[in-house]
Amino acid sequence: MIIAIDGPSAAGKGTLARRLAAALDFAFLDTGLIYRAVGAKVLARGLAPADGAAAAREAADLRSQDLERADLRAEPVSQAASEVAAHREVRAALLAFQRRFAAAPPGGKAGAVLDGRDIGTVVCPDAEVKVFLTASVEARAERRSKELRERGEEAIYPRVLQEMQDRDTRDSGRAAAPLKPADDAIVLDTTEMDSDAVFETVLAVAQARLSGD
Ligand code: DC
C-alpha cells in the first residue's frame, strides 16, 4: 500500500507521515529532503539554483549521504530547494528514486508513506490513499516560527510569512508538477485541527482500505 501526503510547507505533512508509518509499520520518505539536498549541493558549489542543467547534474549525482547534511532545513536551502524543484529536468532525475522507494519499500515493509508536493498527482498516481493537507498561510508561518525558535534560531514572523508566501507561489505556480490536490485526494485543512485529529482521520481511512473497503 502506498500513502501519498501532499501539501504546502508547514501544513503538518511530516508529522502525519511519520506517525502513519510508525503505526502501520510502513517505510517513510520525506521527498522534500531530496530537493533540499539538491538545493544545498547547488549552493555549496556556488552554482545558481536558476541554472536547470547544473541542478539536474547534482540531482543525477545524489548520494544517500547528501540527505544527511546538517544544513538541509536552513532558510537559504529551503528557497534553493523550491527553485531547483521548478526545473523539469531536476524532477525527472529524482522520479525513479521515489518510485522505486514506493514500489519496493526498504526493509521489506508492506507499504510506504511518501510526503511531498506531487506524490498523489505525479510520483504515485495509483496510491491507495491520497491526502492533501493544507492550512492558512498565517497558521503555517506561525508554526514555522515556533519550530525555528524551539531550535534556538531567530524567527521574525513577518519575514517567515513572506518567505512562506514566496515558496507557496513558486511551488503552486510552476509548470512542472505544481502543488495541487489530486482529484481523488482527501483534503484536510489543519488550520483549526490538531495533529492527533488529523492522524486519527487518515489512519482510519488507511485501515479501512487495508481491510478491503
Ligand atoms: O517539503 P519541503 O518544504 O521540505 O520541500 C522543500 C521544497 O522542495 C519545496 O519548496 C518544493 C520542493 N518539493 C517538490 O517540488 N516536490 C516534492 N515532492 C517535495 C518537495
GROMACS .gro file of C-alpha atoms and ligand atoms in nm:
model
  233
    1MET     CA    1   0.000   0.000   0.000
    2ILE     CA    2   0.116   0.349  -0.081
    3ILE     CA    3   0.002   0.654   0.116
    4ALA     CA    4   0.066   0.988  -0.058
    5ILE     CA    5   0.066   1.304   0.152
    6ASP     CA    6   0.095   1.635  -0.028
    7GLY     CA    7   0.054   1.997   0.069
    8PRO     CA    8   0.236   2.326   0.122
    9SER     CA    9   0.516   2.367   0.375
   10ALA     CA   10   0.436   2.355   0.748
   11ALA     CA   11   0.089   2.207   0.691
   12GLY     CA   12   0.184   1.910   0.912
   13LYS     CA   13   0.275   1.658   0.639
   14GLY     CA   14   0.594   1.532   0.804
   15THR     CA   15   0.435   1.474   1.145
   16LEU     CA   16   0.140   1.291   0.990
   17ALA     CA   17   0.356   1.081   0.756
   18ARG     CA   18   0.591   0.974   1.037
   19ARG     CA   19   0.306   0.877   1.268
   20LEU     CA   20   0.129   0.679   0.996
   21ALA     CA   21   0.448   0.497   0.902
   22ALA     CA   22   0.511   0.405   1.267
   23ALA     CA   23   0.150   0.292   1.329
   24LEU     CA   24   0.132   0.078   1.014
   25ASP     CA   25   0.498  -0.033   1.014
   26PHE     CA   26   0.548   0.122   0.669
   27ALA     CA   27   0.862   0.286   0.527
   28PHE     CA   28   0.866   0.667   0.518
   29LEU     CA   29   1.020   0.901   0.259
   30ASP     CA   30   1.029   1.279   0.303
   31THR     CA   31   1.068   1.374  -0.064
   32GLY     CA   32   1.125   1.742   0.023
   33LEU     CA   33   1.457   1.631   0.169
   34ILE     CA   34   1.572   1.515  -0.175
   35TYR     CA   35   1.500   1.856  -0.329
   36ARG     CA   36   1.663   2.021  -0.028
   37ALA     CA   37   1.977   1.809  -0.079
   38VAL     CA   38   1.996   1.917  -0.444
   39GLY     CA   39   1.946   2.282  -0.344
   40ALA     CA   40   2.216   2.254  -0.076
   41LYS     CA   41   2.467   2.100  -0.317
   42VAL     CA   42   2.400   2.368  -0.577
   43LEU     CA   43   2.459   2.643  -0.317
   44ALA     CA   44   2.768   2.470  -0.175
   45ARG     CA   45   2.924   2.458  -0.523
   46GLY     CA   46   2.849   2.826  -0.581
   47LEU     CA   47   2.607   2.743  -0.864
   48ALA     CA   48   2.280   2.925  -0.930
   49PRO     CA   49   1.955   2.742  -0.842
   50ALA     CA   50   1.808   2.904  -1.156
   51ASP     CA   51   2.052   2.701  -1.370
   52GLY     CA   52   1.842   2.395  -1.454
   53ALA     CA   53   2.119   2.197  -1.625
   54ALA     CA   54   2.359   2.241  -1.330
   55ALA     CA   55   2.089   2.150  -1.078
   56ALA     CA   56   1.993   1.844  -1.283
   57ARG     CA   57   2.358   1.725  -1.276
   58GLU     CA   58   2.356   1.750  -0.896
   59ALA     CA   59   2.022   1.565  -0.886
   60ALA     CA   60   2.153   1.283  -1.107
   61ASP     CA   61   2.457   1.251  -0.883
   62LEU     CA   62   2.268   1.248  -0.550
   63ARG     CA   63   2.412   1.013  -0.283
   64SER     CA   64   2.243   0.892   0.035
   65GLN     CA   65   2.491   1.090   0.248
   66ASP     CA   66   2.366   1.410   0.081
   67LEU     CA   67   2.037   1.354   0.262
   68GLU     CA   68   2.221   1.372   0.595
   69ARG     CA   69   2.368   1.722   0.557
   70ALA     CA   70   2.314   1.937   0.866
   71ASP     CA   71   2.202   2.243   0.668
   72LEU     CA   72   1.901   2.096   0.489
   73ARG     CA   73   1.644   2.288   0.696
   74ALA     CA   74   1.818   2.627   0.678
   75GLU     CA   75   1.616   2.901   0.505
   76PRO     CA   76   1.854   2.961   0.210
   77VAL     CA   77   1.837   2.588   0.138
   78SER     CA   78   1.453   2.594   0.160
   79GLN     CA   79   1.439   2.865  -0.106
   80ALA     CA   80   1.702   2.695  -0.324
   81ALA     CA   81   1.509   2.364  -0.297
   82SER     CA   82   1.193   2.534  -0.417
   83GLU     CA   83   1.387   2.693  -0.706
   84VAL     CA   84   1.561   2.377  -0.825
   85ALA     CA   85   1.230   2.187  -0.790
   86ALA     CA   86   1.078   2.405  -1.063
   87HIS     CA   87   1.312   2.257  -1.330
   88ARG     CA   88   1.159   1.966  -1.523
   89GLU     CA   89   1.500   1.801  -1.569
   90VAL     CA   90   1.561   1.802  -1.192
   91ARG     CA   91   1.220   1.645  -1.123
   92ALA     CA   92   1.281   1.384  -1.392
   93ALA     CA   93   1.618   1.290  -1.239
   94LEU     CA   94   1.455   1.234  -0.897
   95LEU     CA   95   1.144   1.050  -1.013
   96ALA     CA   96   1.287   0.699  -1.049
   97PHE     CA   97   1.434   0.701  -0.697
   98GLN     CA   98   1.098   0.800  -0.545
   99ARG     CA   99   0.903   0.542  -0.748
  100ARG     CA  100   1.148   0.267  -0.658
  101PHE     CA  101   1.111   0.350  -0.290
  102ALA     CA  102   0.730   0.333  -0.318
  103ALA     CA  103   0.724   0.011  -0.522
  104ALA     CA  104   0.980  -0.174  -0.308
  105PRO     CA  105   0.991  -0.009   0.034
  106PRO     CA  106   1.325  -0.064   0.212
  107GLY     CA  107   1.340  -0.318   0.493
  108GLY     CA  108   1.080  -0.537   0.322
  109LYS     CA  109   0.797  -0.324   0.463
  110ALA     CA  110   0.444  -0.388   0.337
  111GLY     CA  111   0.387  -0.027   0.242
  112ALA     CA  112   0.528   0.322   0.211
  113VAL     CA  113   0.427   0.671   0.312
  114LEU     CA  114   0.568   0.948   0.093
  115ASP     CA  115   0.522   1.316   0.162
  116GLY     CA  116   0.581   1.600  -0.080
  117ARG     CA  117   0.407   1.820  -0.333
  118ASP     CA  118   0.332   1.590  -0.628
  119ILE     CA  119   0.315   1.240  -0.481
  120GLY     CA  120  -0.056   1.184  -0.546
  121THR     CA  121  -0.053   1.361  -0.883
  122VAL     CA  122   0.277   1.254  -1.048
  123VAL     CA  123   0.504   1.022  -0.845
  124CYS     CA  124   0.240   0.772  -0.729
  125PRO     CA  125  -0.087   0.847  -0.911
  126ASP     CA  126  -0.210   0.496  -0.818
  127ALA     CA  127  -0.154   0.540  -0.442
  128GLU     CA  128  -0.433   0.373  -0.243
  129VAL     CA  129  -0.460   0.664  -0.002
  130LYS     CA  130  -0.403   1.028  -0.102
  131VAL     CA  131  -0.418   1.314   0.140
  132PHE     CA  132  -0.376   1.685   0.070
  133LEU     CA  133  -0.301   1.873   0.391
  134THR     CA  134  -0.333   2.245   0.395
  135ALA     CA  135  -0.374   2.535   0.640
  136SER     CA  136  -0.387   2.913   0.617
  137VAL     CA  137  -0.050   3.068   0.534
  138GLU     CA  138  -0.066   3.265   0.862
  139ALA     CA  139  -0.114   2.947   1.068
  140ARG     CA  140   0.172   2.779   0.882
  141ALA     CA  141   0.405   3.076   0.929
  142GLU     CA  142   0.314   3.075   1.300
  143ARG     CA  143   0.403   2.704   1.327
  144ARG     CA  144   0.728   2.750   1.134
  145SER     CA  145   0.828   3.046   1.359
  146LYS     CA  146   0.762   2.838   1.672
  147GLU     CA  147   0.963   2.547   1.528
  148LEU     CA  148   1.257   2.778   1.448
  149ARG     CA  149   1.251   2.933   1.799
  150GLU     CA  150   1.243   2.585   1.955
  151ARG     CA  151   1.558   2.504   1.755
  152GLY     CA  152   1.717   2.817   1.903
  153GLU     CA  153   1.706   3.003   1.570
  154GLU     CA  154   1.587   3.356   1.507
  155ALA     CA  155   1.230   3.382   1.378
  156ILE     CA  156   1.087   3.716   1.272
  157TYR     CA  157   0.722   3.642   1.194
  158PRO     CA  158   0.672   3.888   0.903
  159ARG     CA  159   0.984   3.752   0.736
  160VAL     CA  160   0.884   3.388   0.790
  161LEU     CA  161   0.539   3.472   0.648
  162GLN     CA  162   0.690   3.642   0.342
  163GLU     CA  163   0.927   3.351   0.274
  164MET     CA  164   0.641   3.105   0.303
  165GLN     CA  165   0.428   3.306   0.060
  166ASP     CA  166   0.720   3.320  -0.186
  167ARG     CA  167   0.766   2.945  -0.167
  168ASP     CA  168   0.388   2.878  -0.199
  169THR     CA  169   0.371   3.096  -0.509
  170ARG     CA  170   0.668   2.922  -0.671
  171ASP     CA  171   0.559   2.566  -0.578
  172SER     CA  172   0.199   2.618  -0.693
  173GLY     CA  173   0.269   2.837  -0.995
  174ARG     CA  174   0.540   2.631  -1.168
  175ALA     CA  175   0.455   2.444  -1.489
  176ALA     CA  176   0.629   2.119  -1.386
  177ALA     CA  177   0.423   1.917  -1.135
  178PRO     CA  178   0.274   2.215  -0.949
  179LEU     CA  179   0.145   2.176  -0.595
  180LYS     CA  180  -0.223   2.084  -0.618
  181PRO     CA  181  -0.453   1.818  -0.474
  182ALA     CA  182  -0.509   1.504  -0.680
  183ASP     CA  183  -0.873   1.470  -0.792
  184ASP     CA  184  -0.916   1.171  -0.560
  185ALA     CA  185  -0.730   1.317  -0.257
  186ILE     CA  186  -0.887   1.369   0.083
  187VAL     CA  187  -0.834   1.741   0.151
  188LEU     CA  188  -0.786   1.833   0.517
  189ASP     CA  189  -0.750   2.191   0.635
  190THR     CA  190  -0.543   2.177   0.953
  191THR     CA  191  -0.577   2.547   1.046
  192GLU     CA  192  -0.814   2.457   1.329
  193MET     CA  193  -0.740   2.084   1.354
  194ASP     CA  194  -0.483   1.940   1.594
  195SER     CA  195  -0.231   1.682   1.479
  196ASP     CA  196  -0.399   1.396   1.673
  197ALA     CA  197  -0.729   1.454   1.493
  198VAL     CA  198  -0.553   1.463   1.154
  199PHE     CA  199  -0.367   1.141   1.233
  200GLU     CA  200  -0.679   0.955   1.358
  201THR     CA  201  -0.877   1.058   1.048
  202VAL     CA  202  -0.615   0.940   0.798
  203LEU     CA  203  -0.527   0.624   0.993
  204ALA     CA  204  -0.896   0.523   0.987
  205VAL     CA  205  -0.905   0.570   0.607
  206ALA     CA  206  -0.584   0.370   0.559
  207GLN     CA  207  -0.704   0.087   0.786
  208ALA     CA  208  -1.036   0.070   0.602
  209ARG     CA  209  -0.850   0.041   0.268
  210LEU     CA  210  -0.617  -0.224   0.413
  211SER     CA  211  -0.913  -0.433   0.524
  212GLY     CA  212  -1.054  -0.419   0.172
  213ASP     CA  213  -1.315  -0.139   0.193
  214DC      O1  214   0.855   1.971   0.192
  214DC      P1  215   0.975   2.067   0.198
  214DC      O2  216   0.937   2.204   0.247
  214DC      O3  217   1.091   2.008   0.271
  214DC      O4  218   1.021   2.082   0.043
  214DC      C1  219   1.123   2.169   0.002
  214DC      C2  220   1.096   2.216  -0.140
  214DC      O5  221   1.109   2.107  -0.231
  214DC      C3  222   0.956   2.272  -0.165
  214DC      O6  223   0.953   2.414  -0.153
  214DC      C4  224   0.920   2.229  -0.303
  214DC      C5  225   1.009   2.110  -0.332
  214DC      N1  226   0.939   1.982  -0.338
  214DC      C6  227   0.879   1.948  -0.457
  214DC      O7  228   0.879   2.028  -0.551
  214DC      N2  229   0.822   1.825  -0.472
  214DC      C7  230   0.818   1.739  -0.369
  214DC      N3  231   0.760   1.619  -0.387
  214DC      C8  232   0.875   1.774  -0.244
  214DC      C9  233   0.935   1.897  -0.232
   0.00000   0.00000   0.00000
